[in-house]
Each structure stands twice: as C-alpha cells, then as structure tokens.
Amino acid sequence: MHIPIPWRRRGAVLFTLGAVLCGPAAPATALSSAAASPPPAVPAASPSSPAARAEDGGAAASVSPLACRLGEKLTALRGADLETAFLAGIVAHDEVAVDMARLELDRGTDSALRARAQTLLTAHQRQVEQFTGWLRQWYAMTPAQALARLSPDVRTTLAALEQEVQRLLSGLRGTGKGTGFDRAYADMMIPLHTSGLIQFLEPQARAVHAELRSAAATGATGQESEIADFSAWLSGHGAHAATVPGTAASAPVTLPKGAADTGEGAAPVSPGPLVAAGCALAAAGAGVGTLLLRRRRRAARD
C-alpha cells in the first residue's frame, strides 16, 4: 500500500512543532519528568464538565483513543466498504461541528471566534450536503443506512465515537454566554478537528472515487489548519491546561494565569499558553503518526 509522503510528514511536523513549543516552558510547570516516561496511549478527552474545565483554565486532551481506533479500522476496509464507513462517520462529525458553531454564534462574545464559527458553519453544512449526496448517488443509502450495513466492530466504534463527541456538545450546551463560552468552544474544537483529521487519512489515499479522494485531502488540510488556529487563539487568551502526552496521569495540569486573566498589571509572562498550544499539536502529531506507522506495518504483512 502506498502512503503519500505529505501525510508521513504531517504527523512529524505537528509533533515536532508541539515539542518545540512545549520544551522550553515545560520545566517551569514541573512536567520535565514526562520526557523520561515511556510513551503510553494518548489519553482521551474527558467527557465530564468540559465547559467547566475550560472556564477554570482546563483543556480537553487533543486525541481520542476512539478516533485512533476508528482510523485503524478504516485501514482494513477497501472500496465501497471504506467509502460508506467514512461517509457515515464524517457526516455525523460535521453535524456536531455545525451545532457547536451555532452555539458559538449564539453565546460567544469574541469577534474573531464568532467569525470563524460562521465560516465553519457554512463549510460543514456544505460538506454534509455533499457527502450525503454522494452516499445517495453512489450507493443509494442514507448515512443511517450506511451505518447499519457496516461490520459490527466498525459500527460499534463509530457509535462510541459519536457518543463521545455528543458528550462534548452537551458540555458546551451547559456553558453560559460570555468569555467562558468562547474558551470552551475553542477548547472542544481541537479534539473534534483532530478526530476529523484522523478519519480523513484513509479516503484521501484510497477512496475509489477521485472526487472523494480530493475532498478528503482538502478536508484533512482544513482540519489541520483549524487545530493550529484554535490552539493559537487559546494561547493568546489566558490560562490553558493540557493533558501532556507522556505523563502517567490523565488529569489536566492547570498552568499559571498571567496578567491577561487577572488584570493585575505587571505579572510575569506565563509559559502556559505556549505549553498548551504545543501539547495540542504534539498530541495530534503523535496520534496521526501512530496511525501511519500501523498502516505501514499492516501493508508489510499483506
């Protein structure tokens, strides 16, 4: 199986950039021992009170093990099975992104985030229509029918991932209007986009229809860009905590708040934003890199 060179590089680039951002500031947050730990599985985003964690300076983990599991299962699918599994899953993913964008437009106060939410709302609605139309045109199925025809293990994984993102959405719905909502929205979009990025990997390389390969490649690039943009926004808006890959504990580590949060003037510049953005990118790169390595090993066995 041929793995396009750009995708091998993207995981490495994300991980390296994250490591560069995390590295200099990590000792200041008492996380330097993480480097000596063997790399475990990337922890999942906690479904409990994501909005409350965001308001308190918490952040969701960037990579869901369920998304990685789905990505691995997609590597075993071929032809129509791959296309229908991907389309059924990504439509559900886009619908959650649409709901989150609507909530940001209704409750958010940051003008830049609101503008981004409007752009994402339009883009994901268009993608839902396009992918649903292809399912109907190529396979005479709705997303629900496509999901019902999948193998039990793929269907179970997709259902579990859908439940996970719905819990993120539920947490966001429980957050009140204001700057806390803006932070919660940006925070939750990172694991959501990372999940989408992982789902796009296989169809961009192996979909039967050329138009789906092209759309998946475009979609993956968009998800990658959104991960970086939301991480950058969070890095510039006060305290942000991250679950750091390589640590034994899965609980987020709250980083110190700077003057932007406290409004108390000449507080020293906090390394927290750089660590948070770096860890988000590193986690995304690690997840993508792991999937690509498994693909290569599977190809070697075949």
Tab-separated table of C-alpha atoms in Angstrom:
chain	number	residue	atom	x	y	z
A	1	MET	CA	0.000	0.000	0.000
A	2	HIS	CA	1.391	3.433	-0.895
A	3	ILE	CA	1.245	6.083	1.813
A	4	PRO	CA	1.512	9.606	0.382
A	5	ILE	CA	4.675	11.378	1.552
A	6	PRO	CA	2.811	14.529	2.689
A	7	TRP	CA	0.910	12.521	5.313
A	8	ARG	CA	4.051	10.926	6.707
A	9	ARG	CA	5.476	14.397	7.100
A	10	ARG	CA	2.382	15.992	8.599
A	11	GLY	CA	2.392	13.839	11.721
A	12	ALA	CA	6.093	14.529	12.211
A	13	VAL	CA	5.659	18.261	11.638
A	14	LEU	CA	2.785	18.529	14.125
A	15	PHE	CA	4.657	16.525	16.741
A	16	THR	CA	7.918	18.434	16.239
A	17	LEU	CA	6.230	21.833	16.387
A	18	GLY	CA	4.421	20.788	19.550
A	19	ALA	CA	7.643	19.537	21.092
A	20	VAL	CA	9.386	22.818	20.296
A	21	LEU	CA	6.585	24.815	21.929
A	22	CYS	CA	6.355	22.533	24.949
A	23	GLY	CA	10.063	22.056	25.503
A	24	PRO	CA	11.353	25.404	26.754
A	25	ALA	CA	8.490	26.012	29.157
A	26	ALA	CA	7.966	22.503	30.460
A	27	PRO	CA	10.430	22.716	33.379
A	28	ALA	CA	8.625	25.784	34.670
A	29	THR	CA	5.481	23.725	35.046
A	30	ALA	CA	7.127	20.805	36.806
A	31	LEU	CA	6.475	18.485	33.878
A	32	SER	CA	10.061	17.712	32.916
A	33	SER	CA	9.753	14.153	34.244
A	34	ALA	CA	7.400	13.384	31.346
A	35	ALA	CA	10.355	13.096	28.974
A	36	ALA	CA	11.665	10.093	30.856
A	37	SER	CA	8.376	8.230	30.778
A	38	PRO	CA	7.685	5.605	28.119
A	39	PRO	CA	5.093	6.898	25.624
A	40	PRO	CA	1.677	5.474	26.584
A	41	ALA	CA	-1.527	5.673	24.603
A	42	VAL	CA	-2.698	9.254	24.195
A	43	PRO	CA	-5.366	9.941	26.849
A	44	ALA	CA	-8.949	10.603	25.883
A	45	ALA	CA	-10.745	13.860	26.282
A	46	SER	CA	-12.687	13.652	29.493
A	47	PRO	CA	-16.442	13.869	28.933
A	48	SER	CA	-17.024	15.292	32.405
A	49	SER	CA	-17.747	19.006	32.594
A	50	PRO	CA	-15.627	20.104	29.601
A	51	ALA	CA	-17.072	23.595	29.699
A	52	ALA	CA	-16.345	23.990	33.394
A	53	ARG	CA	-12.750	22.873	32.829
A	54	ALA	CA	-12.359	25.452	30.077
A	55	GLU	CA	-13.628	28.261	32.272
A	56	ASP	CA	-11.232	27.215	35.046
A	57	GLY	CA	-8.296	27.052	32.659
A	58	GLY	CA	-8.649	23.396	31.696
A	59	ALA	CA	-8.340	21.933	28.243
A	60	ALA	CA	-9.502	18.769	26.603
A	61	ALA	CA	-6.964	16.196	25.529
A	62	SER	CA	-6.388	16.542	21.816
A	63	VAL	CA	-6.577	12.967	20.605
A	64	SER	CA	-9.345	10.498	21.342
A	65	PRO	CA	-8.342	6.821	21.517
A	66	LEU	CA	-11.719	6.054	19.925
A	67	ALA	CA	-10.817	8.225	16.918
A	68	CYS	CA	-7.489	6.412	16.631
A	69	ARG	CA	-9.278	3.064	16.866
A	70	LEU	CA	-11.647	4.090	14.091
A	71	GLY	CA	-8.737	5.238	11.953
A	72	GLU	CA	-7.077	1.857	12.427
A	73	LYS	CA	-10.256	0.012	11.468
A	74	LEU	CA	-10.599	2.114	8.317
A	75	THR	CA	-7.166	0.882	7.200
A	76	ALA	CA	-8.613	-2.630	6.925
A	77	LEU	CA	-11.509	-1.575	4.664
A	78	ARG	CA	-11.467	-1.458	0.876
A	79	GLY	CA	-13.560	0.012	-1.919
A	80	ALA	CA	-17.206	0.644	-1.157
A	81	ASP	CA	-16.813	-0.505	2.459
A	82	LEU	CA	-14.200	2.179	3.095
A	83	GLU	CA	-16.209	4.898	1.381
A	84	THR	CA	-19.509	4.145	3.104
A	85	ALA	CA	-17.884	3.800	6.543
A	86	PHE	CA	-16.047	7.082	6.125
A	87	LEU	CA	-19.051	8.972	4.771
A	88	ALA	CA	-21.354	7.719	7.513
A	89	GLY	CA	-18.865	8.743	10.200
A	90	ILE	CA	-17.807	12.095	8.823
A	91	VAL	CA	-21.382	13.294	8.271
A	92	ALA	CA	-22.069	12.768	11.982
A	93	HIS	CA	-18.816	14.579	12.803
A	94	ASP	CA	-19.787	17.543	10.597
A	95	GLU	CA	-23.233	17.773	12.148
A	96	VAL	CA	-21.671	18.157	15.610
A	97	ALA	CA	-19.341	20.849	14.243
A	98	VAL	CA	-22.402	22.675	12.860
A	99	ASP	CA	-24.166	22.511	16.237
A	100	MET	CA	-21.063	23.800	18.050
A	101	ALA	CA	-20.680	26.683	15.595
A	102	ARG	CA	-24.309	27.682	16.119
A	103	LEU	CA	-23.768	27.724	19.862
A	104	GLU	CA	-20.720	29.966	19.483
A	105	LEU	CA	-22.715	32.383	17.330
A	106	ASP	CA	-25.448	32.429	19.948
A	107	ARG	CA	-23.362	32.629	23.116
A	108	GLY	CA	-19.831	33.629	22.178
A	109	THR	CA	-18.512	37.169	22.603
A	110	ASP	CA	-15.133	37.104	20.831
A	111	SER	CA	-15.470	38.642	17.361
A	112	ALA	CA	-12.702	36.532	15.810
A	113	LEU	CA	-14.159	33.280	17.130
A	114	ARG	CA	-17.645	34.246	16.033
A	115	ALA	CA	-16.395	34.979	12.522
A	116	ARG	CA	-14.573	31.640	12.457
A	117	ALA	CA	-17.703	29.863	13.707
A	118	GLN	CA	-19.750	31.392	10.883
A	119	THR	CA	-17.190	30.205	8.323
A	120	LEU	CA	-17.161	26.704	9.824
A	121	LEU	CA	-20.941	26.588	9.970
A	122	THR	CA	-21.187	27.256	6.241
A	123	ALA	CA	-18.337	24.891	5.342
A	124	HIS	CA	-19.610	21.957	7.402
A	125	GLN	CA	-23.186	22.380	6.193
A	126	ARG	CA	-21.920	22.282	2.624
A	127	GLN	CA	-19.845	19.198	3.405
A	128	VAL	CA	-22.822	17.399	4.964
A	129	GLU	CA	-24.848	18.054	1.821
A	130	GLN	CA	-22.010	16.926	-0.444
A	131	PHE	CA	-21.187	13.721	1.427
A	132	THR	CA	-24.829	12.803	1.944
A	133	GLY	CA	-25.430	13.362	-1.765
A	134	TRP	CA	-22.526	11.109	-2.713
A	135	LEU	CA	-23.807	8.338	-0.451
A	136	ARG	CA	-27.190	8.580	-2.154
A	137	GLN	CA	-25.746	8.877	-5.686
A	138	TRP	CA	-23.114	6.146	-5.432
A	139	TYR	CA	-24.678	3.667	-3.025
A	140	ALA	CA	-28.381	4.594	-2.775
A	141	MET	CA	-28.062	4.933	1.008
A	142	THR	CA	-28.592	7.479	3.728
A	143	PRO	CA	-25.904	7.853	6.428
A	144	ALA	CA	-28.092	5.831	8.808
A	145	GLN	CA	-28.458	3.033	6.255
A	146	ALA	CA	-24.714	3.051	5.589
A	147	LEU	CA	-24.034	2.792	9.316
A	148	ALA	CA	-26.439	-0.147	9.654
A	149	ARG	CA	-24.623	-2.099	6.926
A	150	LEU	CA	-21.156	-1.792	8.429
A	151	SER	CA	-19.469	-4.688	10.198
A	152	PRO	CA	-20.324	-4.857	13.925
A	153	ASP	CA	-16.881	-3.771	15.115
A	154	VAL	CA	-16.728	-0.704	12.845
A	155	ARG	CA	-20.330	0.191	13.668
A	156	THR	CA	-19.651	-0.128	17.396
A	157	THR	CA	-16.567	2.076	17.179
A	158	LEU	CA	-18.403	4.736	15.188
A	159	ALA	CA	-21.288	4.701	17.656
A	160	ALA	CA	-18.931	5.066	20.618
A	161	LEU	CA	-17.121	7.962	18.938
A	162	GLU	CA	-20.468	9.626	18.216
A	163	GLN	CA	-21.409	9.309	21.894
A	164	GLU	CA	-18.093	10.861	22.872
A	165	VAL	CA	-18.490	13.945	20.676
A	166	GLN	CA	-22.108	14.271	21.753
A	167	ARG	CA	-20.880	14.484	25.355
A	168	LEU	CA	-18.560	17.306	24.308
A	169	LEU	CA	-21.511	19.038	22.662
A	170	SER	CA	-23.635	18.502	25.775
A	171	GLY	CA	-20.951	20.097	27.934
A	172	LEU	CA	-20.789	23.061	25.602
A	173	ARG	CA	-24.566	23.478	25.758
A	174	GLY	CA	-24.288	23.687	29.523
A	175	THR	CA	-21.952	26.681	29.368
A	176	GLY	CA	-23.336	30.187	29.785
A	177	LYS	CA	-22.769	33.098	27.450
A	178	GLY	CA	-19.524	35.060	27.694
A	179	THR	CA	-15.760	34.639	27.535
A	180	GLY	CA	-16.017	31.304	29.322
A	181	PHE	CA	-18.078	30.001	26.449
A	182	ASP	CA	-15.532	31.240	23.913
A	183	ARG	CA	-12.797	29.304	25.700
A	184	ALA	CA	-14.931	26.184	25.980
A	185	TYR	CA	-15.774	26.339	22.268
A	186	ALA	CA	-12.154	26.727	21.178
A	187	ASP	CA	-11.103	24.018	23.612
A	188	MET	CA	-13.643	21.477	22.357
A	189	MET	CA	-12.957	22.165	18.683
A	190	ILE	CA	-9.397	20.871	18.982
A	191	PRO	CA	-10.282	17.223	19.797
A	192	LEU	CA	-13.207	17.406	17.368
A	193	HIS	CA	-10.967	18.511	14.492
A	194	THR	CA	-8.268	16.008	15.439
A	195	SER	CA	-10.865	13.247	15.216
A	196	GLY	CA	-11.880	14.517	11.781
A	197	LEU	CA	-8.264	14.664	10.634
A	198	ILE	CA	-7.743	11.017	11.562
A	199	GLN	CA	-10.906	9.966	9.711
A	200	PHE	CA	-9.764	11.734	6.533
A	201	LEU	CA	-6.459	9.821	6.302
A	202	GLU	CA	-7.628	6.659	4.546
A	203	PRO	CA	-10.093	8.056	1.986
A	204	GLN	CA	-7.660	10.763	0.878
A	205	ALA	CA	-5.292	7.959	-0.136
A	206	ARG	CA	-7.545	5.033	-1.084
A	207	ALA	CA	-11.111	6.101	-1.864
A	208	VAL	CA	-12.495	4.629	-5.094
A	209	HIS	CA	-13.918	7.915	-6.358
A	210	ALA	CA	-11.416	10.596	-7.306
A	211	GLU	CA	-13.713	13.363	-6.103
A	212	LEU	CA	-13.857	11.805	-2.644
A	213	ARG	CA	-10.062	11.479	-2.536
A	214	SER	CA	-9.792	15.165	-3.402
A	215	ALA	CA	-12.450	16.219	-0.883
A	216	ALA	CA	-10.804	14.151	1.859
A	217	ALA	CA	-7.392	15.697	1.177
A	218	THR	CA	-8.935	19.181	1.291
A	219	GLY	CA	-10.859	18.303	4.434
A	220	ALA	CA	-7.748	16.984	6.177
A	221	THR	CA	-5.843	20.161	5.376
A	222	GLY	CA	-8.730	22.199	6.767
A	223	GLN	CA	-8.891	20.184	9.992
A	224	GLU	CA	-5.137	20.552	10.444
A	225	SER	CA	-5.387	24.313	9.969
A	226	GLU	CA	-8.249	24.609	12.455
A	227	ILE	CA	-6.315	22.683	15.117
A	228	ALA	CA	-3.436	25.150	14.801
A	229	ASP	CA	-5.729	28.200	14.704
A	230	PHE	CA	-7.791	27.247	17.758
A	231	SER	CA	-4.604	26.357	19.659
A	232	ALA	CA	-3.175	29.763	18.749
A	233	TRP	CA	-6.356	31.522	19.896
A	234	LEU	CA	-6.262	29.711	23.223
A	235	SER	CA	-2.574	30.524	23.671
A	236	GLY	CA	-3.377	34.214	23.465
A	237	HIS	CA	-6.362	34.201	25.809
A	238	GLY	CA	-5.172	33.408	29.276
A	239	ALA	CA	-4.689	30.216	31.234
A	240	HIS	CA	-4.906	26.953	29.407
A	241	ALA	CA	-4.235	23.482	30.736
A	242	ALA	CA	-3.334	20.436	28.773
A	243	THR	CA	-3.071	16.716	29.316
A	244	VAL	CA	0.558	16.240	28.395
A	245	PRO	CA	1.431	13.119	26.362
A	246	GLY	CA	3.975	11.021	28.206
A	247	THR	CA	2.712	11.668	31.716
A	248	ALA	CA	1.264	8.850	33.756
A	249	ALA	CA	-1.748	10.790	34.952
A	250	SER	CA	-4.584	11.667	32.622
A	251	ALA	CA	-5.822	14.601	34.721
A	252	PRO	CA	-5.139	18.019	33.193
A	253	VAL	CA	-2.412	20.131	34.755
A	254	THR	CA	-3.570	23.707	35.360
A	255	LEU	CA	-0.934	26.180	34.233
A	256	PRO	CA	-0.386	29.590	35.874
A	257	LYS	CA	-2.512	32.539	34.815
A	258	GLY	CA	-0.902	35.704	33.508
A	259	ALA	CA	-1.928	39.338	33.648
A	260	ALA	CA	-4.351	38.882	30.749
A	261	ASP	CA	-6.521	36.800	33.072
A	262	THR	CA	-6.072	38.551	36.392
A	263	GLY	CA	-5.981	42.146	35.159
A	264	GLU	CA	-3.408	42.858	37.864
A	265	GLY	CA	-0.864	44.597	35.677
A	266	ALA	CA	2.776	43.684	35.661
A	267	ALA	CA	2.549	39.965	36.267
A	268	PRO	CA	5.307	37.942	34.608
A	269	VAL	CA	4.547	36.396	31.243
A	270	SER	CA	3.168	32.906	31.714
A	271	PRO	CA	4.641	29.961	29.749
A	272	GLY	CA	1.216	28.267	29.942
A	273	PRO	CA	-0.126	29.338	26.537
A	274	LEU	CA	2.939	28.006	24.699
A	275	VAL	CA	2.801	24.714	26.569
A	276	ALA	CA	-0.913	24.325	25.884
A	277	ALA	CA	-0.614	25.008	22.160
A	278	GLY	CA	2.465	22.822	21.891
A	279	CYS	CA	0.881	19.898	23.681
A	280	ALA	CA	-2.218	20.088	21.487
A	281	LEU	CA	-0.102	19.962	18.342
A	282	ALA	CA	2.205	17.278	19.717
A	283	ALA	CA	-0.747	15.078	20.684
A	284	ALA	CA	-2.268	15.488	17.242
A	285	GLY	CA	1.037	14.650	15.584
A	286	ALA	CA	1.568	11.627	17.804
A	287	GLY	CA	-1.891	10.276	17.039
A	288	VAL	CA	-1.542	10.726	13.290
A	289	GLY	CA	1.983	9.313	13.316
A	290	THR	CA	0.887	6.222	15.228
A	291	LEU	CA	-1.868	5.503	12.717
A	292	LEU	CA	0.509	5.860	9.779
A	293	LEU	CA	3.024	3.533	11.402
A	294	ARG	CA	0.299	0.914	11.868
A	295	ARG	CA	-0.690	1.308	8.232
A	296	ARG	CA	2.868	0.621	7.117
A	297	ARG	CA	3.120	-2.462	9.316
A	298	ARG	CA	-0.222	-3.742	8.016
A	299	ALA	CA	0.941	-3.159	4.424
A	300	ALA	CA	4.136	-5.081	5.116
A	301	ARG	CA	2.171	-8.052	6.430
A	302	ASP	CA	-0.109	-8.010	3.381
